[in-house]
mmCIF file of C-alpha atoms in Angstrom:
data_model
loop_
_atom_site.group_PDB
_atom_site.id
_atom_site.type_symbol
_atom_site.label_atom_id
_atom_site.label_comp_id
_atom_site.label_asym_id
_atom_site.label_seq_id
_atom_site.Cartn_x
_atom_site.Cartn_y
_atom_site.Cartn_z
ATOM 1 C CA UNK A 1 91.156 17.373 -181.934
ATOM 2 C CA UNK A 2 89.026 14.214 -182.534
ATOM 3 C CA UNK A 3 87.950 13.240 -185.835
ATOM 4 C CA UNK A 4 83.831 14.032 -184.439
ATOM 5 C CA UNK A 5 84.961 17.515 -183.260
ATOM 6 C CA UNK A 6 87.098 17.993 -186.827
ATOM 7 C CA UNK A 7 84.030 16.621 -188.684
ATOM 8 C CA UNK A 8 81.984 19.074 -186.782
ATOM 9 C CA UNK A 9 84.816 21.867 -187.482
ATOM 10 C CA UNK A 10 84.571 21.188 -191.259
ATOM 11 C CA UNK A 11 80.687 20.834 -192.164
ATOM 12 C CA UNK A 12 80.065 24.349 -193.010
ATOM 13 C CA UNK A 13 82.392 23.828 -196.020
ATOM 14 C CA UNK A 14 81.281 20.054 -197.033
ATOM 15 C CA UNK A 15 78.084 21.763 -197.310
ATOM 16 C CA UNK A 16 78.665 24.610 -198.930
ATOM 17 C CA UNK A 17 80.083 22.528 -201.502
ATOM 18 C CA UNK A 18 78.028 19.951 -202.062
ATOM 19 C CA UNK A 19 76.343 21.632 -205.126
ATOM 20 C CA UNK A 20 79.942 22.190 -206.872
ATOM 21 C CA UNK A 21 80.559 18.794 -206.120
ATOM 22 C CA UNK A 22 77.399 16.999 -207.743
ATOM 23 C CA UNK A 23 78.317 19.521 -211.051
ATOM 24 C CA UNK A 24 80.910 17.951 -211.073
ATOM 25 C CA UNK A 25 80.297 14.661 -210.677
ATOM 26 C CA UNK A 26 83.304 13.906 -208.324
ATOM 27 C CA UNK A 27 84.519 15.880 -205.070
ATOM 28 C CA UNK A 28 86.437 18.625 -205.738
ATOM 29 C CA UNK A 29 90.227 18.724 -205.028
ATOM 30 C CA UNK A 30 89.817 21.129 -201.790
ATOM 31 C CA UNK A 31 86.966 19.038 -200.718
ATOM 32 C CA UNK A 32 90.037 15.963 -200.942
ATOM 33 C CA UNK A 33 92.195 17.685 -199.469
ATOM 34 C CA UNK A 34 90.053 18.609 -196.345
ATOM 35 C CA UNK A 35 88.891 15.216 -195.785
ATOM 36 C CA UNK A 36 92.644 13.732 -196.549
ATOM 37 C CA UNK A 37 94.320 16.574 -194.120
ATOM 38 C CA UNK A 38 91.463 16.081 -191.571
ATOM 39 C CA UNK A 39 92.544 12.590 -191.050
ATOM 40 C CA UNK A 40 89.358 10.842 -192.478
ATOM 41 C CA UNK A 41 90.840 8.942 -194.798
ATOM 42 C CA UNK A 42 93.761 7.661 -193.381
ATOM 43 C CA UNK A 43 91.761 7.365 -189.638
ATOM 44 C CA UNK A 44 92.293 2.881 -189.943
ATOM 45 C CA UNK A 45 95.462 3.734 -191.915
ATOM 46 C CA UNK A 46 98.281 1.599 -189.571
ATOM 47 C CA UNK A 47 99.891 4.236 -187.028
ATOM 48 C CA UNK A 48 103.116 2.877 -188.309
ATOM 49 C CA UNK A 49 102.517 4.223 -191.754
ATOM 50 C CA UNK A 50 101.854 7.342 -190.137
ATOM 51 C CA UNK A 51 97.432 7.072 -190.288
ATOM 52 C CA UNK A 52 95.551 6.738 -187.257
ATOM 53 C CA UNK A 53 94.599 3.567 -186.025
ATOM 54 C CA UNK A 54 91.430 4.892 -184.132
ATOM 55 C CA UNK A 55 89.072 2.762 -182.851
ATOM 56 C CA UNK A 56 86.219 1.507 -185.152
ATOM 57 C CA UNK A 57 83.527 3.741 -183.236
ATOM 58 C CA UNK A 58 85.419 6.986 -183.404
ATOM 59 C CA UNK A 59 85.632 6.151 -187.463
ATOM 60 C CA UNK A 60 81.882 5.383 -187.505
ATOM 61 C CA UNK A 61 81.512 8.828 -185.530
ATOM 62 C CA UNK A 62 83.029 10.690 -187.589
ATOM 63 C CA UNK A 63 81.840 8.905 -190.801
ATOM 64 C CA UNK A 64 78.186 10.000 -189.905
ATOM 65 C CA UNK A 65 78.971 13.754 -189.099
ATOM 66 C CA UNK A 66 80.750 14.210 -192.618
ATOM 67 C CA UNK A 67 77.568 12.765 -194.274
ATOM 68 C CA UNK A 68 75.293 14.486 -192.135
ATOM 69 C CA UNK A 69 77.717 17.390 -193.978
ATOM 70 C CA UNK A 70 77.459 16.594 -197.206
ATOM 71 C CA UNK A 71 76.456 12.658 -198.242
ATOM 72 C CA UNK A 72 78.847 12.501 -201.366
ATOM 73 C CA UNK A 73 81.847 13.502 -198.810
ATOM 74 C CA UNK A 74 80.860 10.950 -196.304
ATOM 75 C CA UNK A 75 79.973 8.538 -198.300
ATOM 76 C CA UNK A 76 84.045 8.712 -200.439
ATOM 77 C CA UNK A 77 85.219 9.388 -196.594
ATOM 78 C CA UNK A 78 83.954 6.275 -195.585
ATOM 79 C CA UNK A 79 84.604 4.503 -198.463
ATOM 80 C CA UNK A 80 88.145 5.202 -199.040
ATOM 81 C CA UNK A 81 88.628 5.298 -195.162
ATOM 82 C CA UNK A 82 87.985 1.750 -195.186
ATOM 83 C CA UNK A 83 90.906 0.829 -198.002
ATOM 84 C CA UNK A 84 93.769 1.470 -196.066
ATOM 85 C CA UNK A 85 92.641 -1.006 -193.046
ATOM 86 C CA UNK A 86 91.899 -3.858 -195.959
ATOM 87 C CA UNK A 87 95.665 -3.497 -197.448
ATOM 88 C CA UNK A 88 97.119 -3.741 -193.567
ATOM 89 C CA UNK A 89 95.953 -7.147 -193.909
ATOM 90 C CA UNK A 90 97.659 -8.012 -196.757
ATOM 91 C CA UNK A 91 101.432 -8.633 -197.449
ATOM 92 C CA UNK A 92 104.464 -6.204 -196.441
ATOM 93 C CA UNK A 93 105.348 -6.311 -199.939
ATOM 94 C CA UNK A 94 101.833 -5.232 -200.985
ATOM 95 C CA UNK A 95 101.902 -2.371 -198.531
ATOM 96 C CA UNK A 96 105.062 -0.898 -199.276
ATOM 97 C CA UNK A 97 104.492 -0.989 -202.848
ATOM 98 C CA UNK A 98 101.326 0.735 -202.184
ATOM 99 C CA UNK A 99 102.556 3.379 -199.439
ATOM 100 C CA UNK A 100 106.675 2.853 -199.427
ATOM 101 C CA UNK A 101 107.120 6.060 -201.411
ATOM 102 C CA UNK A 102 104.081 7.669 -200.084
ATOM 103 C CA UNK A 103 102.054 6.741 -197.089
ATOM 104 C CA UNK A 104 99.059 8.882 -198.163
ATOM 105 C CA UNK A 105 98.547 7.158 -201.209
ATOM 106 C CA UNK A 106 94.933 6.547 -202.059
ATOM 107 C CA UNK A 107 93.518 3.722 -203.432
ATOM 108 C CA UNK A 108 89.185 3.253 -204.756
ATOM 109 C CA UNK A 109 87.180 0.120 -204.763
ATOM 110 C CA UNK A 110 84.846 -2.037 -206.757
ATOM 111 C CA UNK A 111 84.530 -5.484 -205.139
ATOM 112 C CA UNK A 112 81.365 -6.332 -207.053
ATOM 113 C CA UNK A 113 82.396 -9.436 -209.159
ATOM 114 C CA UNK A 114 82.201 -8.294 -212.318
ATOM 115 C CA UNK A 115 85.265 -8.941 -213.960
ATOM 116 C CA UNK A 116 87.270 -12.364 -214.329
ATOM 117 C CA UNK A 117 89.948 -13.413 -212.471
ATOM 118 C CA UNK A 118 92.308 -16.942 -213.725
ATOM 119 C CA UNK A 119 94.992 -18.397 -211.832
ATOM 120 C CA UNK A 120 98.131 -18.163 -213.324
ATOM 121 C CA UNK A 121 102.138 -18.445 -212.422
ATOM 122 C CA UNK A 122 103.220 -16.656 -209.362
ATOM 123 C CA UNK A 123 99.708 -14.946 -209.250
ATOM 124 C CA UNK A 124 96.521 -14.183 -211.260
ATOM 125 C CA UNK A 125 95.232 -12.689 -214.352
ATOM 126 C CA UNK A 126 92.418 -10.166 -214.442
ATOM 127 C CA UNK A 127 90.184 -8.732 -217.109
ATOM 128 C CA UNK A 128 86.552 -7.063 -217.411
ATOM 129 C CA UNK A 129 84.789 -3.973 -216.230
ATOM 130 C CA UNK A 130 83.505 -3.429 -212.617
ATOM 131 C CA UNK A 131 81.344 -0.638 -211.767
ATOM 132 C CA UNK A 132 80.492 1.917 -209.168
ATOM 133 C CA UNK A 133 84.219 3.074 -207.785
ATOM 134 C CA UNK A 134 83.705 5.907 -205.835
ATOM 135 C CA UNK A 135 86.692 8.609 -205.201
ATOM 136 C CA UNK A 136 88.585 7.115 -208.121
ATOM 137 C CA UNK A 137 89.834 10.293 -209.379
ATOM 138 C CA UNK A 138 91.809 10.786 -207.103
ATOM 139 C CA UNK A 139 93.296 7.875 -206.009
ATOM 140 C CA UNK A 140 96.665 5.728 -207.380
ATOM 141 C CA UNK A 141 95.768 2.143 -206.998
ATOM 142 C CA UNK A 142 92.195 0.315 -207.229
ATOM 143 C CA UNK A 143 91.193 -2.908 -205.521
ATOM 144 C CA UNK A 144 89.085 -4.899 -207.545
ATOM 145 C CA UNK A 145 86.584 -8.624 -206.578
ATOM 146 C CA UNK A 146 86.501 -11.455 -208.411
ATOM 147 C CA UNK A 147 85.694 -14.755 -208.513
ATOM 148 C CA UNK A 148 88.616 -17.214 -209.204
ATOM 149 C CA UNK A 149 87.323 -20.841 -209.061
ATOM 150 C CA UNK A 150 86.462 -22.762 -205.815
ATOM 151 C CA UNK A 151 88.075 -23.879 -202.245
ATOM 152 C CA UNK A 152 86.655 -26.703 -199.689
ATOM 153 C CA UNK A 153 85.338 -25.423 -196.747
ATOM 154 C CA UNK A 154 84.050 -28.012 -194.297
ATOM 155 C CA UNK A 155 83.909 -30.395 -196.687
ATOM 156 C CA UNK A 156 81.777 -28.430 -199.446
ATOM 157 C CA UNK A 157 82.795 -26.277 -202.459
ATOM 158 C CA UNK A 158 82.484 -22.179 -202.103
ATOM 159 C CA UNK A 159 83.306 -19.775 -204.295
ATOM 160 C CA UNK A 160 86.561 -18.471 -203.822
ATOM 161 C CA UNK A 161 86.118 -14.746 -203.824
ATOM 162 C CA UNK A 162 89.090 -12.685 -204.106
ATOM 163 C CA UNK A 163 90.336 -9.419 -203.569
ATOM 164 C CA UNK A 164 92.821 -8.170 -205.783
ATOM 165 C CA UNK A 165 94.845 -5.243 -205.451
ATOM 166 C CA UNK A 166 95.806 -3.262 -209.289
ATOM 167 C CA UNK A 167 98.768 -0.083 -209.323
ATOM 168 C CA UNK A 168 97.786 2.864 -211.839
ATOM 169 C CA UNK A 169 99.637 1.242 -215.270
ATOM 170 C CA UNK A 170 97.193 -1.626 -214.876
ATOM 171 C CA UNK A 171 93.717 -0.051 -215.279
ATOM 172 C CA UNK A 172 91.304 3.122 -217.022
ATOM 173 C CA UNK A 173 88.606 4.706 -215.525
ATOM 174 C CA UNK A 174 85.536 5.190 -218.047
ATOM 175 C CA UNK A 175 84.064 7.994 -216.847
ATOM 176 C CA UNK A 176 79.668 7.183 -217.124
ATOM 177 C CA UNK A 177 78.652 8.778 -213.052
ATOM 178 C CA UNK A 178 75.902 9.990 -214.608
ATOM 179 C CA UNK A 179 73.275 9.473 -211.500
ATOM 180 C CA UNK A 180 70.391 10.806 -209.625
ATOM 181 C CA UNK A 181 71.881 10.255 -206.237
ATOM 182 C CA UNK A 182 75.703 10.440 -204.632
ATOM 183 C CA UNK A 183 76.383 12.539 -207.708
ATOM 184 C CA UNK A 184 79.479 14.171 -205.772
ATOM 185 C CA UNK A 185 81.809 10.494 -205.286
ATOM 186 C CA UNK A 186 82.405 9.709 -208.814
ATOM 187 C CA UNK A 187 81.904 6.556 -208.638
ATOM 188 C CA UNK A 188 83.152 5.856 -211.880
ATOM 189 C CA UNK A 189 83.756 2.019 -214.111
ATOM 190 C CA UNK A 190 87.009 0.466 -213.736
ATOM 191 C CA UNK A 191 88.205 -1.459 -217.079
ATOM 192 C CA UNK A 192 90.611 -3.538 -217.028
ATOM 193 C CA UNK A 193 92.614 -5.351 -220.519
ATOM 194 C CA UNK A 194 94.164 -8.506 -219.423
ATOM 195 C CA UNK A 195 96.898 -7.938 -216.412
ATOM 196 C CA UNK A 196 98.749 -9.996 -214.226
ATOM 197 C CA UNK A 197 98.031 -9.113 -210.522
ATOM 198 C CA UNK A 198 101.399 -10.928 -208.099
ATOM 199 C CA UNK A 199 99.750 -13.659 -204.950
ATOM 200 C CA UNK A 200 101.146 -11.151 -202.784
ATOM 201 C CA UNK A 201 98.300 -8.198 -204.128
ATOM 202 C CA UNK A 202 95.570 -10.731 -203.100
ATOM 203 C CA UNK A 203 93.241 -11.940 -200.754
ATOM 204 C CA UNK A 204 90.526 -14.610 -200.321
ATOM 205 C CA UNK A 205 87.262 -13.642 -198.852
ATOM 206 C CA UNK A 206 86.829 -17.658 -197.244
ATOM 207 C CA UNK A 207 90.080 -16.269 -195.237
ATOM 208 C CA UNK A 208 88.616 -13.715 -193.547
ATOM 209 C CA UNK A 209 85.143 -15.777 -192.987
ATOM 210 C CA UNK A 210 87.268 -18.670 -191.517
ATOM 211 C CA UNK A 211 89.377 -16.532 -188.831
ATOM 212 C CA UNK A 212 92.417 -17.826 -190.752
ATOM 213 C CA UNK A 213 95.645 -15.985 -190.361
ATOM 214 C CA UNK A 214 96.309 -12.756 -192.889
ATOM 215 C CA UNK A 215 99.922 -12.143 -193.554
ATOM 216 C CA UNK A 216 99.018 -8.288 -192.379
ATOM 217 C CA UNK A 217 98.484 -9.711 -188.229
ATOM 218 C CA UNK A 218 102.382 -10.165 -188.288
ATOM 219 C CA UNK A 219 103.415 -6.660 -189.049
ATOM 220 C CA UNK A 220 100.046 -4.690 -187.809
ATOM 221 C CA UNK A 221 99.347 -5.991 -184.549
ATOM 222 C CA UNK A 222 96.552 -4.077 -183.148
ATOM 223 C CA UNK A 223 93.391 -4.986 -182.053
ATOM 224 C CA UNK A 224 91.707 -2.498 -185.638
ATOM 225 C CA UNK A 225 93.407 -5.151 -187.682
ATOM 226 C CA UNK A 226 91.512 -8.116 -185.790
ATOM 227 C CA UNK A 227 88.363 -7.022 -187.105
ATOM 228 C CA UNK A 228 86.224 -8.880 -189.873
ATOM 229 C CA UNK A 229 86.406 -7.465 -193.008
ATOM 230 C CA UNK A 230 82.611 -7.780 -193.678
ATOM 231 C CA UNK A 231 81.310 -6.268 -191.085
ATOM 232 C CA UNK A 232 83.747 -3.149 -191.169
ATOM 233 C CA UNK A 233 82.863 -2.318 -194.678
ATOM 234 C CA UNK A 234 79.657 -2.352 -193.647
ATOM 235 C CA UNK A 235 79.780 -0.180 -191.391
ATOM 236 C CA UNK A 236 81.321 2.061 -193.776
ATOM 237 C CA UNK A 237 78.722 2.368 -195.952
ATOM 238 C CA UNK A 238 75.956 2.356 -193.226
ATOM 239 C CA UNK A 239 77.438 4.787 -191.135
ATOM 240 C CA UNK A 240 77.451 7.098 -194.340
ATOM 241 C CA UNK A 241 73.744 6.346 -194.938
ATOM 242 C CA UNK A 242 72.821 6.850 -191.268
ATOM 243 C CA UNK A 243 74.708 10.457 -191.796
ATOM 244 C CA UNK A 244 73.303 11.115 -194.977
ATOM 245 C CA UNK A 245 69.480 10.407 -193.685
ATOM 246 C CA UNK A 246 70.617 12.674 -190.622
ATOM 247 C CA UNK A 247 71.262 15.516 -193.352
ATOM 248 C CA UNK A 248 68.280 15.279 -194.727
ATOM 249 C CA UNK A 249 66.042 14.780 -191.860
ATOM 250 C CA UNK A 250 67.826 18.890 -190.945
ATOM 251 C CA UNK A 251 66.708 19.458 -193.813
ATOM 252 C CA UNK A 252 63.182 18.320 -193.340
ATOM 253 C CA UNK A 253 62.834 20.133 -189.959
ATOM 254 C CA UNK A 254 63.855 23.796 -191.750
ATOM 255 C CA UNK A 255 61.925 23.674 -194.676
ATOM 256 C CA UNK A 256 58.783 22.247 -192.647
ATOM 257 C CA UNK A 257 59.251 24.315 -189.199
ATOM 258 C CA UNK A 258 57.517 27.421 -191.297
ATOM 259 C CA UNK A 259 55.419 25.878 -193.566
ATOM 260 C CA UNK A 260 51.550 26.303 -194.044
ATOM 261 C CA UNK A 261 48.855 23.236 -194.573
ATOM 262 C CA UNK A 262 46.355 23.404 -197.143
ATOM 263 C CA UNK A 263 43.813 24.495 -193.836
ATOM 264 C CA UNK A 264 46.541 27.633 -193.992
ATOM 265 C CA UNK A 265 47.541 26.144 -190.154
ATOM 266 C CA UNK A 266 51.768 26.143 -189.350
ATOM 267 C CA UNK A 267 52.822 22.289 -189.984
ATOM 268 C CA UNK A 268 54.815 23.020 -186.811
ATOM 269 C CA UNK A 269 51.232 23.303 -185.405
ATOM 270 C CA UNK A 270 50.169 19.457 -187.030
ATOM 271 C CA UNK A 271 50.222 15.941 -184.309
ATOM 272 C CA UNK A 272 50.395 13.888 -187.772
ATOM 273 C CA UNK A 273 53.512 16.207 -188.879
ATOM 274 C CA UNK A 274 55.444 16.150 -185.554
ATOM 275 C CA UNK A 275 54.601 12.427 -185.069
ATOM 276 C CA UNK A 276 56.358 11.902 -188.426
ATOM 277 C CA UNK A 277 59.491 13.521 -187.504
ATOM 278 C CA UNK A 278 60.009 11.831 -183.911
ATOM 279 C CA UNK A 279 58.861 8.608 -184.896
ATOM 280 C CA UNK A 280 62.079 9.303 -187.909
ATOM 281 C CA UNK A 281 64.471 10.868 -185.566
ATOM 282 C CA UNK A 282 63.829 8.020 -183.158
ATOM 283 C CA UNK A 283 64.649 5.138 -185.724
ATOM 284 C CA UNK A 284 67.953 6.952 -186.581
ATOM 285 C CA UNK A 285 68.995 7.380 -183.339
ATOM 286 C CA UNK A 286 68.166 4.275 -182.327
ATOM 287 C CA UNK A 287 70.191 2.954 -185.100
ATOM 288 C CA UNK A 288 72.665 4.742 -184.721
ATOM 289 C CA UNK A 289 73.190 3.483 -181.294
ATOM 290 C CA UNK A 290 73.179 0.394 -182.055
ATOM 291 C CA UNK A 291 75.832 0.395 -184.899
ATOM 292 C CA UNK A 292 77.985 2.254 -181.965
ATOM 293 C CA UNK A 293 77.444 -0.759 -179.836
ATOM 294 C CA UNK A 294 78.501 -3.106 -182.006
ATOM 295 C CA UNK A 295 81.901 -1.273 -183.057
ATOM 296 C CA UNK A 296 82.570 -1.182 -178.918
ATOM 297 C CA UNK A 297 81.807 -4.970 -178.789
ATOM 298 C CA UNK A 298 83.896 -6.524 -181.538
ATOM 299 C CA UNK A 299 86.614 -3.895 -180.495
ATOM 300 C CA UNK A 300 86.452 -5.352 -177.243
ATOM 301 C CA UNK A 301 86.786 -8.817 -178.857
ATOM 302 C CA UNK A 302 89.490 -7.606 -181.138
ATOM 303 C CA UNK A 303 91.515 -6.933 -178.103
ATOM 304 C CA UNK A 304 91.142 -9.684 -176.181
ATOM 305 C CA UNK A 305 92.158 -11.764 -179.274
ATOM 306 C CA UNK A 306 88.598 -13.069 -179.756
ATOM 307 C CA UNK A 307 87.709 -14.195 -182.890
ATOM 308 C CA UNK A 308 83.940 -13.191 -184.225
ATOM 309 C CA UNK A 309 81.904 -16.392 -185.365
ATOM 310 C CA UNK A 310 79.599 -16.190 -188.860
ATOM 311 C CA UNK A 311 77.000 -15.627 -186.981
ATOM 312 C CA UNK A 312 77.985 -12.802 -185.006
ATOM 313 C CA UNK A 313 79.027 -11.063 -188.096
ATOM 314 C CA UNK A 314 75.962 -11.795 -190.078
ATOM 315 C CA UNK A 315 73.624 -10.840 -187.127
ATOM 316 C CA UNK A 316 75.817 -7.516 -186.409
ATOM 317 C CA UNK A 317 75.378 -6.627 -190.082
ATOM 318 C CA UNK A 318 71.714 -7.694 -189.546
ATOM 319 C CA UNK A 319 71.132 -4.754 -187.149
ATOM 320 C CA UNK A 320 73.038 -2.093 -189.337
ATOM 321 C CA UNK A 321 71.331 -2.941 -192.530
ATOM 322 C CA UNK A 322 67.904 -3.253 -190.639
ATOM 323 C CA UNK A 323 68.233 -0.639 -189.181
ATOM 324 C CA UNK A 324 69.332 1.781 -192.411
ATOM 325 C CA UNK A 325 65.714 0.360 -193.650
ATOM 326 C CA UNK A 326 64.000 1.566 -191.225
ATOM 327 C CA UNK A 327 65.311 4.639 -191.674
ATOM 328 C CA UNK A 328 65.144 5.259 -195.156
ATOM 329 C CA UNK A 329 61.710 4.423 -195.059
ATOM 330 C CA UNK A 330 61.291 7.087 -192.374
ATOM 331 C CA UNK A 331 62.863 9.475 -194.395
ATOM 332 C CA UNK A 332 60.615 7.869 -197.608
ATOM 333 C CA UNK A 333 57.232 8.764 -195.459
ATOM 334 C CA UNK A 334 59.069 12.363 -194.467
ATOM 335 C CA UNK A 335 59.746 12.935 -198.382
ATOM 336 C CA UNK A 336 56.173 12.302 -199.157
ATOM 337 C CA UNK A 337 54.698 14.593 -196.162
ATOM 338 C CA UNK A 338 56.854 17.485 -197.939
ATOM 339 C CA UNK A 339 55.156 20.353 -199.758
ATOM 340 C CA UNK A 340 54.577 19.431 -203.725
ATOM 341 C CA UNK A 341 57.412 21.596 -204.594
ATOM 342 C CA UNK A 342 59.709 18.832 -203.285
ATOM 343 C CA UNK A 343 59.784 17.037 -206.746
ATOM 344 C CA UNK A 344 61.462 20.464 -207.788
ATOM 345 C CA UNK A 345 65.405 19.459 -208.431
ATOM 346 C CA UNK A 346 66.312 22.955 -206.952
ATOM 347 C CA UNK A 347 64.242 22.252 -203.651
ATOM 348 C CA UNK A 348 66.420 21.505 -200.764
ATOM 349 C CA UNK A 349 65.188 17.878 -200.203
ATOM 350 C CA UNK A 350 65.515 16.515 -203.319
ATOM 351 C CA UNK A 351 69.376 16.374 -203.726
ATOM 352 C CA UNK A 352 68.911 15.143 -199.857
ATOM 353 C CA UNK A 353 66.542 12.358 -200.661
ATOM 354 C CA UNK A 354 68.082 11.103 -204.060
ATOM 355 C CA UNK A 355 71.804 10.453 -201.807
ATOM 356 C CA UNK A 356 69.473 8.497 -199.793
ATOM 357 C CA UNK A 357 68.288 6.434 -201.780
ATOM 358 C CA UNK A 358 71.295 6.039 -204.091
ATOM 359 C CA UNK A 359 73.101 4.909 -200.585
ATOM 360 C CA UNK A 360 70.133 2.569 -199.815
ATOM 361 C CA UNK A 361 70.658 0.956 -203.299
ATOM 362 C CA UNK A 362 74.069 -0.603 -202.137
ATOM 363 C CA UNK A 363 74.061 -4.090 -202.762
ATOM 364 C CA UNK A 364 75.726 -4.542 -198.890
ATOM 365 C CA UNK A 365 73.054 -2.697 -197.208
ATOM 366 C CA UNK A 366 70.266 -4.975 -198.405
ATOM 367 C CA UNK A 367 68.670 -6.780 -195.544
ATOM 368 C CA UNK A 368 67.090 -9.609 -196.969
ATOM 369 C CA UNK A 369 70.066 -12.204 -196.824
ATOM 370 C CA UNK A 370 71.481 -11.327 -193.330
ATOM 371 C CA UNK A 371 67.658 -11.619 -192.521
ATOM 372 C CA UNK A 372 68.119 -15.165 -193.642
ATOM 373 C CA UNK A 373 71.451 -15.647 -192.488
ATOM 374 C CA UNK A 374 70.175 -14.832 -188.391
ATOM 375 C CA UNK A 375 67.208 -16.455 -188.892
ATOM 376 C CA UNK A 376 68.335 -19.704 -190.660
ATOM 377 C CA UNK A 377 70.822 -20.034 -188.097
ATOM 378 C CA UNK A 378 68.067 -19.672 -184.719
ATOM 379 C CA UNK A 379 65.519 -21.898 -186.229
ATOM 380 C CA UNK A 380 68.266 -24.988 -187.147
ATOM 381 C CA UNK A 381 67.963 -23.963 -190.782
ATOM 382 C CA UNK A 382 69.465 -26.911 -192.472
ATOM 383 C CA UNK A 383 71.077 -24.757 -195.053
ATOM 384 C CA UNK A 384 71.957 -20.830 -193.488
ATOM 385 C CA UNK A 385 72.851 -18.410 -195.524
ATOM 386 C CA UNK A 386 76.521 -17.296 -195.211
ATOM 387 C CA UNK A 387 77.449 -14.175 -195.983
ATOM 388 C CA UNK A 388 81.522 -13.104 -195.924
#
């Protein structure tokens, strides 16, 4: 069974459990098991460890469908699901430490570099606090982002942003996840007292950006692992956001079909209402079509061992971020046009609306820096925005 077919099969169970997940502020064990057994969490995991190693577009389709049923389940599936892909780029020793005893072991992440990293003999010293580690309660390890000095790139000094893989005994989870949207993702804080991370459990994102050889390529040779980190991670988030918007639109149609306007007429017969939903679906369908086309193009390039340029990465990320932005605006317009009762917390649109807003608040889905990167390059700016 394909991932998309499996997502459609379990959708009623995901949807039925969403309210409970919101209450407990994390996915229930049974929903996590559904995602794990369905192959979503290990879809991008190397086949040599028993993972799916599926094409990127298959992963995108599945995450959209899971998010349509449950925003929190889809967000966790997208974010956690992309982690095995990144770890596959690490040194084989790091992969064996995480997956050697149990290939199904998963790790969470928090890339915003709010902690501190210092170079030390044989590796780095890491300490601090990182927020928004989705799905961390079900994981045994975490990938954290931090900046450690600078490196010279094309004659200029660039901040060395790195990912660091930590094992369970190197951090603790602080339960501070009390939020308005994506409540069921359990995206709690990660706290690290000073700990040592060996060199083989870290990678520079400048290496990703410059298409430099990665140690994981020696053992994971498929096209999946030749794709740019920034784009793959961005697609996981964008797919979750677009799927969540699709779920909101489903709920809006259901709530609006039999609603009466002040005039007494059915909303379904109102031309403005009809136009609103038609436009919202157009934006959504166009955005999904674009993200799928980009995923297919990048896959074909990876098969041909053709590296993606910085300009193409920026354009691809702009495509999905602008799409999410337009869809988010359409969702907001629909919510404002819904019944006044939609402001009640138990209204079926309320949770869905808050989930979409929470997803679009992620820093990697902000369109402005990508617009600068694309526009600056096209116009020949002296210092165009660089995105990793």
